CSV table of C-alpha atoms and ligand atoms in Angstrom, one decimal:
chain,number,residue,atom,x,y,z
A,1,UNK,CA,-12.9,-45.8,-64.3
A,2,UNK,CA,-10.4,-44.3,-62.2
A,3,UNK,CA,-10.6,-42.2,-59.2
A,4,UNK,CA,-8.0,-38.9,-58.7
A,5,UNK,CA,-7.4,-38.7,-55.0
A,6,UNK,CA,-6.0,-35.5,-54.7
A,7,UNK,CA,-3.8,-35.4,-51.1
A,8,UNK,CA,-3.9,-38.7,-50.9
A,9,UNK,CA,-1.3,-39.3,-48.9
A,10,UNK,CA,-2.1,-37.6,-46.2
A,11,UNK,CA,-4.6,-38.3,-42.7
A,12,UNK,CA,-8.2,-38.3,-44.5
A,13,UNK,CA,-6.8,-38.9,-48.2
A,14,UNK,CA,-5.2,-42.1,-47.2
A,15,UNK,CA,-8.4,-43.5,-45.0
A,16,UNK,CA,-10.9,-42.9,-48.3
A,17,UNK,CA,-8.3,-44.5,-50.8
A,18,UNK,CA,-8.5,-47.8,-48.4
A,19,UNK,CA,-12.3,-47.4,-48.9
A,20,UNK,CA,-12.4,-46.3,-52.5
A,21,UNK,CA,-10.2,-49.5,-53.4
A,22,UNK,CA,-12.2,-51.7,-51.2
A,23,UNK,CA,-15.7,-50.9,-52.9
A,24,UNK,CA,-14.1,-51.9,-56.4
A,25,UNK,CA,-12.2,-48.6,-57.5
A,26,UNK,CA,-9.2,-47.8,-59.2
A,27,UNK,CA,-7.2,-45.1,-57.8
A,28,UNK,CA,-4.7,-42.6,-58.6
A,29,UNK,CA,-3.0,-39.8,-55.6
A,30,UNK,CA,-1.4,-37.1,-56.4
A,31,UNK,CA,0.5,-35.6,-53.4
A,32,UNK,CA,3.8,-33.2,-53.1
A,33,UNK,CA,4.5,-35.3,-50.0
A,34,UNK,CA,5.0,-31.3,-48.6
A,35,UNK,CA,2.2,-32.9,-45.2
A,36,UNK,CA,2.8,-36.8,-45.7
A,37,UNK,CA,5.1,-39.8,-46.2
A,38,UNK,CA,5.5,-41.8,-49.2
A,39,UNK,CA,5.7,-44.6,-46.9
A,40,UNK,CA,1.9,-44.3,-46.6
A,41,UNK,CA,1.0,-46.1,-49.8
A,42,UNK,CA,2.9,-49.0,-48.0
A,43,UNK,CA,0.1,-48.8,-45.1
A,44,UNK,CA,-3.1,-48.6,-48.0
A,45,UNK,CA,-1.1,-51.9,-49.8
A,46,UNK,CA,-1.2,-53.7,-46.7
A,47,UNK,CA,-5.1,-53.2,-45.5
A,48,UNK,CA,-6.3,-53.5,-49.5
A,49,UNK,CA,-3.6,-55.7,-51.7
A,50,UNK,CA,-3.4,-53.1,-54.0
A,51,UNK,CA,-1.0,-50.2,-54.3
A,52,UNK,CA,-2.0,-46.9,-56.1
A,53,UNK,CA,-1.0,-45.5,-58.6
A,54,UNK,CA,1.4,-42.1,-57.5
A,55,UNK,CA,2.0,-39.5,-59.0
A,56,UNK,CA,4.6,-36.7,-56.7
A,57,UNK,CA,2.8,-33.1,-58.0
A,58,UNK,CA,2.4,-29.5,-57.2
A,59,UNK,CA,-1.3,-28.7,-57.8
A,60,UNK,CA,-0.4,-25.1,-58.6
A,61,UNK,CA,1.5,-26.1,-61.2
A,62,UNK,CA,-1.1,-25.9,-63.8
A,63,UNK,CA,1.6,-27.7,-66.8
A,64,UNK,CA,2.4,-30.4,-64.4
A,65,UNK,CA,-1.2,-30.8,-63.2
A,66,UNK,CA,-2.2,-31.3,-66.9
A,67,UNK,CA,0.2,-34.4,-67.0
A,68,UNK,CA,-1.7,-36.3,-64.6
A,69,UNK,CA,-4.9,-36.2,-67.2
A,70,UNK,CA,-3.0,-36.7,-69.8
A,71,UNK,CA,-1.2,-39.9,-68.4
A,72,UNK,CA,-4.1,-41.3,-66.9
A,73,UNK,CA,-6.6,-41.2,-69.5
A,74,UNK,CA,-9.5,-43.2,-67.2
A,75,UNK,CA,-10.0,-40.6,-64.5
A,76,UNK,CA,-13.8,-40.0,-64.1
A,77,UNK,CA,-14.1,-38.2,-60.8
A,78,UNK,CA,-12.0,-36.4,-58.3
A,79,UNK,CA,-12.0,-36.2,-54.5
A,80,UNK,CA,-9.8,-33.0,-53.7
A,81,UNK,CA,-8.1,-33.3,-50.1
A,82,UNK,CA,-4.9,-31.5,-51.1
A,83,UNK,CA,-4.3,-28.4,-49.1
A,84,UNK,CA,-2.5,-26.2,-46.3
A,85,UNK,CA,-4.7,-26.9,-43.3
A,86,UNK,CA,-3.1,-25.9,-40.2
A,87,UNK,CA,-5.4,-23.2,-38.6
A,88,UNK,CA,-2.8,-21.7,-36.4
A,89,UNK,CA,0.3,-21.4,-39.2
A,90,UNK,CA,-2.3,-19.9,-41.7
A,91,UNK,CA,-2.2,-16.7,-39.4
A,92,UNK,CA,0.9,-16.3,-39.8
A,93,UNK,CA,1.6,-17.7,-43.5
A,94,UNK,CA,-1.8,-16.3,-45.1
A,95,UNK,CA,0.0,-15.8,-48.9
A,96,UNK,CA,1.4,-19.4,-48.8
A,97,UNK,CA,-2.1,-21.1,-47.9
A,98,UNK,CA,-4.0,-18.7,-50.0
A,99,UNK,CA,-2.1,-19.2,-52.9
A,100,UNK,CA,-1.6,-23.2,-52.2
A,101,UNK,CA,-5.4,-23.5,-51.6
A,102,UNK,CA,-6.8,-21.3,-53.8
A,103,UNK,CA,-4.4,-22.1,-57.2
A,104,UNK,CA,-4.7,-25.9,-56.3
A,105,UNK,CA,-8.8,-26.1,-56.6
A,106,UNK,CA,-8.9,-23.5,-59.6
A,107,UNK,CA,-6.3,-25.7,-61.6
A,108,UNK,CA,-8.6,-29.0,-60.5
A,109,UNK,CA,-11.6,-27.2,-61.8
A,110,UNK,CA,-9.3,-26.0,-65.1
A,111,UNK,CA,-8.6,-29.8,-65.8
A,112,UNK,CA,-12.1,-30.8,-65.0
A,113,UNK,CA,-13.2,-28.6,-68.3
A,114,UNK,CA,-9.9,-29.6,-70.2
A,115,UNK,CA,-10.0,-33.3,-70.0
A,116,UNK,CA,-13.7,-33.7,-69.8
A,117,UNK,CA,-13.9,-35.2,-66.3
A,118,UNK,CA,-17.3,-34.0,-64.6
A,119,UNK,CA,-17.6,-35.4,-61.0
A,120,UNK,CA,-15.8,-33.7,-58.0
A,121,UNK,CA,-15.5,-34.2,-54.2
A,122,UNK,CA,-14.2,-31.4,-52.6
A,123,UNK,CA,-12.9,-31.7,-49.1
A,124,UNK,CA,-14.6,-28.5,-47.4
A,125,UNK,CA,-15.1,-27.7,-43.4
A,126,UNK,CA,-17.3,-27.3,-40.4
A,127,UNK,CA,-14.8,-24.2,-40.2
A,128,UNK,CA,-17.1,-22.2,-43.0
A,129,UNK,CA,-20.4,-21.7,-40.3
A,130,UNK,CA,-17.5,-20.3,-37.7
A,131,UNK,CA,-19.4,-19.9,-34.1
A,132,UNK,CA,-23.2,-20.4,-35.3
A,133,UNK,CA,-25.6,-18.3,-33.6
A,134,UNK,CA,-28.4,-21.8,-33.5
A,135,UNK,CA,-27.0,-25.6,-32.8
A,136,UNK,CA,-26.7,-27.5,-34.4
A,137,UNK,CA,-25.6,-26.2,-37.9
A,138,UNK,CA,-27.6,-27.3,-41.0
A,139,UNK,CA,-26.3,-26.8,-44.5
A,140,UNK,CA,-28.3,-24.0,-44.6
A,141,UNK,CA,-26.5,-22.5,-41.5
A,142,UNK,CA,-25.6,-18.9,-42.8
A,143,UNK,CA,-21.8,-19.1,-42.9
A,144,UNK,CA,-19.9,-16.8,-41.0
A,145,UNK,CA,-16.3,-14.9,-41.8
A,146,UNK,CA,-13.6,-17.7,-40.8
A,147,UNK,CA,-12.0,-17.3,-38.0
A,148,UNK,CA,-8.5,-17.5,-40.1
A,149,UNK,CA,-6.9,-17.8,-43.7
A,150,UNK,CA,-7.2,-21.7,-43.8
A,151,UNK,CA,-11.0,-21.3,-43.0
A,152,UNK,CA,-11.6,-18.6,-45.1
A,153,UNK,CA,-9.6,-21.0,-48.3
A,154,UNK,CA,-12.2,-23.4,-47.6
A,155,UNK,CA,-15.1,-20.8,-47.8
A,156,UNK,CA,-14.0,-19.3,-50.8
A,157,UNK,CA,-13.1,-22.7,-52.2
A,158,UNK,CA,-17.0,-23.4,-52.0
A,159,UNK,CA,-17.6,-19.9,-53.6
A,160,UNK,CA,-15.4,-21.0,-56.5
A,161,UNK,CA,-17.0,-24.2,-57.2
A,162,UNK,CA,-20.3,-22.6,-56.9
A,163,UNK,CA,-19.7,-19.9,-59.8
A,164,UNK,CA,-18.1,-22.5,-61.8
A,165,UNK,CA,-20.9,-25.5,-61.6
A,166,UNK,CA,-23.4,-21.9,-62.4
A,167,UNK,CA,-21.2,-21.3,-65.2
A,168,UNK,CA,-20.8,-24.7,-66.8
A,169,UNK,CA,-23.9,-26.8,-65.8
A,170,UNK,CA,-22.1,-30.4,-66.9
A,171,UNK,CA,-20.1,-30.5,-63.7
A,172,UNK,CA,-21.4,-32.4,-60.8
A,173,UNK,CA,-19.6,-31.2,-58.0
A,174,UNK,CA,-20.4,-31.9,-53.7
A,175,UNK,CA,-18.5,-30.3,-50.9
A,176,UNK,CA,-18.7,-32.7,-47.5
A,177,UNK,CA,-18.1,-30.2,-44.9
A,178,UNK,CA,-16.3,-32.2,-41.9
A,179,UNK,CA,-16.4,-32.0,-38.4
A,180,UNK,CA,-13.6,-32.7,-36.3
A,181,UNK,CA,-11.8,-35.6,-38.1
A,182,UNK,CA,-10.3,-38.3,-35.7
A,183,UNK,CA,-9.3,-41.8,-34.9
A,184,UNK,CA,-6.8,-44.3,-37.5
A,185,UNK,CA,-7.5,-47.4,-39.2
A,186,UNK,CA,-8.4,-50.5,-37.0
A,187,UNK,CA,-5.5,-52.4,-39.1
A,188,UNK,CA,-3.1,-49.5,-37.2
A,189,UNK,CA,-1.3,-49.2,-40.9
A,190,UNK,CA,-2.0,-46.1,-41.6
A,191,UNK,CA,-3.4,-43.2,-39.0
A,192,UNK,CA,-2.8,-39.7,-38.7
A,193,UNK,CA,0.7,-38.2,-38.8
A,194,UNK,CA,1.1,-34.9,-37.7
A,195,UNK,CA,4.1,-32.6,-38.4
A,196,UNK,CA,5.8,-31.5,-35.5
A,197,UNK,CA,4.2,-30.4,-32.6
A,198,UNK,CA,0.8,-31.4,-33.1
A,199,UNK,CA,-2.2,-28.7,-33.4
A,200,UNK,CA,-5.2,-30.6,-33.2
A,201,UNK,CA,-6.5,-32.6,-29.8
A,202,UNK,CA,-6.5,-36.4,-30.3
A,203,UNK,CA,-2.6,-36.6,-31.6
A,204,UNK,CA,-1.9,-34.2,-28.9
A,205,UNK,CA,-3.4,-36.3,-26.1
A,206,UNK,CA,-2.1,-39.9,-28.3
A,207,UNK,CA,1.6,-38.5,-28.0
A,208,UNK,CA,1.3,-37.3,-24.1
A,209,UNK,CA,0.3,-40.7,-23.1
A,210,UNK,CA,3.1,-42.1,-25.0
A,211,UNK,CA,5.1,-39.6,-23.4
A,212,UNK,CA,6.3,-38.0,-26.2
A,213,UNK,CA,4.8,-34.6,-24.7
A,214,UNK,CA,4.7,-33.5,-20.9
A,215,UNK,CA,1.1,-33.0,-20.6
A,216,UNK,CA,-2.0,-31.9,-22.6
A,217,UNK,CA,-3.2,-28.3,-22.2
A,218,UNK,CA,-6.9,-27.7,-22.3
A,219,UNK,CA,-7.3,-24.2,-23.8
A,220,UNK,CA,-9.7,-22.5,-21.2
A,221,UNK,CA,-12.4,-24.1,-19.0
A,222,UNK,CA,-14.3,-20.7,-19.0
A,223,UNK,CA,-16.9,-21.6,-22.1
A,224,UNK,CA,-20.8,-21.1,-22.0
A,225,UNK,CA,-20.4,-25.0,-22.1
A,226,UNK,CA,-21.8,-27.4,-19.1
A,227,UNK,CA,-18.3,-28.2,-18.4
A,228,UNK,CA,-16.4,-25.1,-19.5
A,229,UNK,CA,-14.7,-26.6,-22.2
A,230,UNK,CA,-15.1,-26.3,-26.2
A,231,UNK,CA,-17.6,-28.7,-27.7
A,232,UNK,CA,-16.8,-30.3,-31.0
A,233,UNK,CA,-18.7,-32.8,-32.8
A,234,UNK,CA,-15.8,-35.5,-33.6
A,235,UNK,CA,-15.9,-38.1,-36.5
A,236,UNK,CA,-14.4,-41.5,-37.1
A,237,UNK,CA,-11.7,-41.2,-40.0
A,238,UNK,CA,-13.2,-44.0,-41.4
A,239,UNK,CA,-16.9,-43.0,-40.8
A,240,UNK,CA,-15.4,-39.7,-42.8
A,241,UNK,CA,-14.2,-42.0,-45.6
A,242,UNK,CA,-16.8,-43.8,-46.6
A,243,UNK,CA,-19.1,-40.8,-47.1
A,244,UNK,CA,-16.2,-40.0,-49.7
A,245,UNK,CA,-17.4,-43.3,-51.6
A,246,UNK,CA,-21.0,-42.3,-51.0
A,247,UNK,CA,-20.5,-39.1,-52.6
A,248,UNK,CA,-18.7,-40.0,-55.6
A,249,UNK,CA,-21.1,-43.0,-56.2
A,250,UNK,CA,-24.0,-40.6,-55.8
A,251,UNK,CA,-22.1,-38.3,-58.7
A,252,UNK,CA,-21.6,-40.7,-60.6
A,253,UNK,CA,-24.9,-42.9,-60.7
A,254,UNK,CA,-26.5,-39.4,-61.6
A,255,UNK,CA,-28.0,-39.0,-58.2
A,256,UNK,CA,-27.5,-35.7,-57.3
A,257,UNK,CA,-30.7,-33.4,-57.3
A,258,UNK,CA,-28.5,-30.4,-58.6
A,259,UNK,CA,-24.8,-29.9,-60.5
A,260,UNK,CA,-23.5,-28.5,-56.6
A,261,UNK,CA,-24.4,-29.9,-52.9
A,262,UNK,CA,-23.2,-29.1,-49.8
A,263,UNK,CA,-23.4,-32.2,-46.4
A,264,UNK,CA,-22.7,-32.4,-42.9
A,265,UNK,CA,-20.6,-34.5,-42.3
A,266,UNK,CA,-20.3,-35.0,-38.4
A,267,UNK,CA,-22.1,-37.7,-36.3
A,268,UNK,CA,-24.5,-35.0,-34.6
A,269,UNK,CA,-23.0,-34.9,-31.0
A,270,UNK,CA,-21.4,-32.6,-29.2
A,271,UNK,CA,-18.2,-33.6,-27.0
A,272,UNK,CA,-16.9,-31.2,-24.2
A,273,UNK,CA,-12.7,-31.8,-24.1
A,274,UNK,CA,-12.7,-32.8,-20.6
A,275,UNK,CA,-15.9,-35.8,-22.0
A,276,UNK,CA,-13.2,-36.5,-24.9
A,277,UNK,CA,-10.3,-36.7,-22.2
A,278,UNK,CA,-12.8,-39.1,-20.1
A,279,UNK,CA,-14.0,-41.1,-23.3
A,280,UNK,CA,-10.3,-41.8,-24.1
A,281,UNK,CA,-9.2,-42.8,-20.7
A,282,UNK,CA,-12.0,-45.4,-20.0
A,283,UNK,CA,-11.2,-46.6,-23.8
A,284,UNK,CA,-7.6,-47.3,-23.4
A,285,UNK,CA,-7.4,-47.5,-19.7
A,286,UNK,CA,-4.2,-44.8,-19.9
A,287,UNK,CA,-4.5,-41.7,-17.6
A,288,UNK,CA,-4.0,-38.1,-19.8
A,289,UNK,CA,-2.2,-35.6,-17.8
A,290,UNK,CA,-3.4,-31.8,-18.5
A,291,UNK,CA,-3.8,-28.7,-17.2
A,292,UNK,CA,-6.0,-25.9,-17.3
A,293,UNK,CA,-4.6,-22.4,-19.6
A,294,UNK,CA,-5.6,-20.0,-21.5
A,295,UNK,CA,-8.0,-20.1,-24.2
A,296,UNK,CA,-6.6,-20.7,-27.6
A,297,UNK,CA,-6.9,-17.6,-30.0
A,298,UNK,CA,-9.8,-18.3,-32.8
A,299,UNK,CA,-11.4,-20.8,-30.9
A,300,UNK,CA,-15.1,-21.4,-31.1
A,301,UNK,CA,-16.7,-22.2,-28.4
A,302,UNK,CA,-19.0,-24.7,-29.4
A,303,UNK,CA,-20.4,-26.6,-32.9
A,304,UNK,CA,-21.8,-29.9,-33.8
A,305,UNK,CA,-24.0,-31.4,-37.0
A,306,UNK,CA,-27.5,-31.7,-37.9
A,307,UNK,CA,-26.5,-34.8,-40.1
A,308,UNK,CA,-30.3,-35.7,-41.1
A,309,UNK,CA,-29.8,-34.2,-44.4
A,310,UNK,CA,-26.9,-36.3,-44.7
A,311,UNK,CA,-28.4,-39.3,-43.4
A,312,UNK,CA,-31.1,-38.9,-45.7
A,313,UNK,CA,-30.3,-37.7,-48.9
A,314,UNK,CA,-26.8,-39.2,-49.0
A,315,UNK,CA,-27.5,-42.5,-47.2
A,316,UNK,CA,-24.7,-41.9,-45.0
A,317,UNK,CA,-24.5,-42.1,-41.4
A,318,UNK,CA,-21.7,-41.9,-38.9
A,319,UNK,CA,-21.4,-45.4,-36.9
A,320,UNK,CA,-18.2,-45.9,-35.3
A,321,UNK,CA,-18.3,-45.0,-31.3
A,322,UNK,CA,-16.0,-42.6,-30.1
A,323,UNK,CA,-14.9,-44.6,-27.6
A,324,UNK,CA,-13.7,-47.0,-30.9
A,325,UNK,CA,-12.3,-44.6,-32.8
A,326,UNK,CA,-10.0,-43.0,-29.4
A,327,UNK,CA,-8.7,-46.8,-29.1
A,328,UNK,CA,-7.6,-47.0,-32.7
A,329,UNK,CA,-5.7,-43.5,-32.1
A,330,UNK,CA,-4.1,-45.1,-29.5
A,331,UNK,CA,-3.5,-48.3,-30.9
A,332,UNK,CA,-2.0,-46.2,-33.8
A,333,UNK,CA,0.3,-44.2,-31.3
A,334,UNK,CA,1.9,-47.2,-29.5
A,335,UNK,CA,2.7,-48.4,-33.2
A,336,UNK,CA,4.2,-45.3,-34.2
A,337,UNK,CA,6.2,-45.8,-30.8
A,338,UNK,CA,8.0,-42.7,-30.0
A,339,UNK,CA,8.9,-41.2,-32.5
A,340,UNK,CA,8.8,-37.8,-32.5
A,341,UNK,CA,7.6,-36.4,-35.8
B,1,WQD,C1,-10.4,-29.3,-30.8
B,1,WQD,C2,-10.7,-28.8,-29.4
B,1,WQD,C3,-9.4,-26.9,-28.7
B,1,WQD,C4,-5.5,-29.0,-28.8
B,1,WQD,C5,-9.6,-27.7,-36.5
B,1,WQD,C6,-10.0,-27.0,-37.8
B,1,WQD,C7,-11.0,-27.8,-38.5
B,1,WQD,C8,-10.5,-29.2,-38.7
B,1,WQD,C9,-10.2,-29.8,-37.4
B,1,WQD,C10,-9.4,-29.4,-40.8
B,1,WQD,C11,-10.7,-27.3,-29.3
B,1,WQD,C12,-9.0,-28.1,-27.9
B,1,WQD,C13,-6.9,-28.7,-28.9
B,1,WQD,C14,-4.9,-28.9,-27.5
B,1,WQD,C15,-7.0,-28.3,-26.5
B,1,WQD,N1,-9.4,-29.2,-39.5
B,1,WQD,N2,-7.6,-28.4,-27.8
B,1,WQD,N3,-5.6,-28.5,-26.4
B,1,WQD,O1,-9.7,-26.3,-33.8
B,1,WQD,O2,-11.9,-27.7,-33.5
B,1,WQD,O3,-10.7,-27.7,-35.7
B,1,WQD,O4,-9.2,-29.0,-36.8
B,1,WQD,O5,-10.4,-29.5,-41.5
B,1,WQD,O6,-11.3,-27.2,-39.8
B,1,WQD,O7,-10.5,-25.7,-37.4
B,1,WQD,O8,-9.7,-28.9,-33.8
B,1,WQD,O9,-8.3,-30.6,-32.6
B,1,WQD,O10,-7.4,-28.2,-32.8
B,1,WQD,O11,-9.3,-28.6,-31.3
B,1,WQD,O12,-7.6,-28.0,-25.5
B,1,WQD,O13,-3.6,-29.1,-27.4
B,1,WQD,O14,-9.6,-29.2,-28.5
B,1,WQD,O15,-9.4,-25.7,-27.9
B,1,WQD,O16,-11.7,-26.9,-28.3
B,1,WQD,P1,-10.5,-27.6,-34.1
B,1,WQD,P2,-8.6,-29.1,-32.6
């Protein structure tokens, strides 16, 4: 039985292959490398003693795609991470992440039906409910038109699967809609490595303390929040992980109470950014330098999880403190030293 980790290279891919191997798995990643280091399989030897199996591919090429089955003939079930996922360049690149996303899931789901492999993970978002009218959001939170092209991938990703698991009722098939993904292995061997100047908060604030940038800018203080600033609900990369493994165990065991679910998977708080920036500076005991600007186009002002179905019906739960997972970020940071990626 072996596992396709689709992305696997990359800041969430590389967490759940750690956990994946750890609860007995075999694994396989396929990656372009086009987000992520190669060197990152050297961090997942180190934690777990084994070293996937790789294999460097272009999910939208449908021929080369097909190789991966036909090599490894023991995949069983896939977790699908790959994908363009910066919300800010999708704006302005909405052909290349349509047609990366989009192309990348329908050849998954082509493979599926070719090679006879009927459980699939797919690696959907909090960004499909947009800014929900009632908090928090539920599964059955109506979703709401995505704020940009990568959140409007991940909704019509969901919209895919859905037609296809109506259309060919052998496919099990669950979509774990995250929250705000943060944190890095407690080992430091493998964390999050963002491209250049880094869009999301935690590697933003991780690399101003190192003083690889001036100082963090909080995007508006003027929310209907008790502070003014956004709330997210913000997960533990390895919390995230391991309801990866839950998933795929629950597909595979036969568990699942129809051929497609959707979860929450978020630890059902809301942090403010000035409570994150507070959090992180009693949990490293390093001062963050911001200011106050402008909001940041396509921001929501404010979302967090009901996890209880979650909780329940999965048997997950989020457990890791945030105050632990902003240490290992840092702890991550100082190994990564500073570079400037
Ligand atoms: C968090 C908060 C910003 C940077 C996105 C995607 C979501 C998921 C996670 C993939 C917001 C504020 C940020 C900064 C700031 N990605 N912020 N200064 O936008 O909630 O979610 O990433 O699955 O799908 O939508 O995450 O980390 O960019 O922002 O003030 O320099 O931090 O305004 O309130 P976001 P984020």
């Amino acid at each position: 039985m072996r596992i396709l980790v689709t992305g696997g290279t990359g800041f969430i891919g590389s967490h759940t292959v750690v956990e994946l191997q750890q609860a007995g798995y075999n694994v396989v990643i396929a990656d372009n490398l086009i987000n992520s280091n190669i060197e990152v399989l050297d961090g997942i030897e180190n934690i777990t003693g084994v070293r996937p199996a790789f294999e460097k591919v272009d999910l939208t090429d449908i021929t080369a795609t097909k190789e991966i089955f036909k090599k490894h003939k023991d995949i069983t079930a896939i977790i699908h991470f790959a994908a363009l996922k910066a919300v800010g360049e999708s704006v302005g690149k909405p052909l290349e992440y349509y047609g990366n996303n989009i192309n990348s899931i329908i050849n998954m789901l082509t493979c599926m039906r070719e090679f006879d492999v009927r459980n699939f993970v797919f690696s959907s978002s909090c960004t499909v409910y947009g800014q929900a009218d009632v908090l928090p959001v539920t599964e059955q939170t109506p979703k709401k038109k995505a704020e940009s092209p990568y959140g409007n991938t991940k909704a019509i990703c969901e919209d895919i699967m859905n037609d296809f698991a109506f259309a060919e009722n052998q496919f099990k098939m669950i979509a774990l809609r995250y929250f705000n993904p943060i944190g890095a292995h407690p080992s430091s061997q493998i964390g999050e490595l963002p491209n250049g100047t880094p869009n999301n908060l935690i590697p933003y604030i991780t690399q101003t303390v190192a003083g690889i940038r001036k100082e963090l800018s909080v995007f508006g203080n003027d929310y209907n929040t008790p502070d003014g600033t956004p709330i997210r609900d913000y997960i533990d990369i390895v919390d995230l992980a391991k309801a990866h493994v839950t998933a795929i165990q629950r597909l595979i065991d036969n568990k699942n109470k129809s051929n497609i679910e959707y979860f929450n998977i978020g630890t059902g708080t809301g942090v403010s950014v000035l409570e994150l920036i507070e959090t992180f500076e009693k949990a490293t005991g390093r001062k963050v330098p911001y200011k106050i600007t402008a909001r940041r186009a396509g921001d929501i002002e404010k979302i967090w999880a009901d996890t209880t179905f979650a909780n329940r019906e999965l048997g997950w739960k989020a457990e890791v403190p945030l105050s632990e997972s902003l240490l290992n970020a840092w702890k991550w940071q100082e190994k990564l030293g500073s570079l400037k990626l």
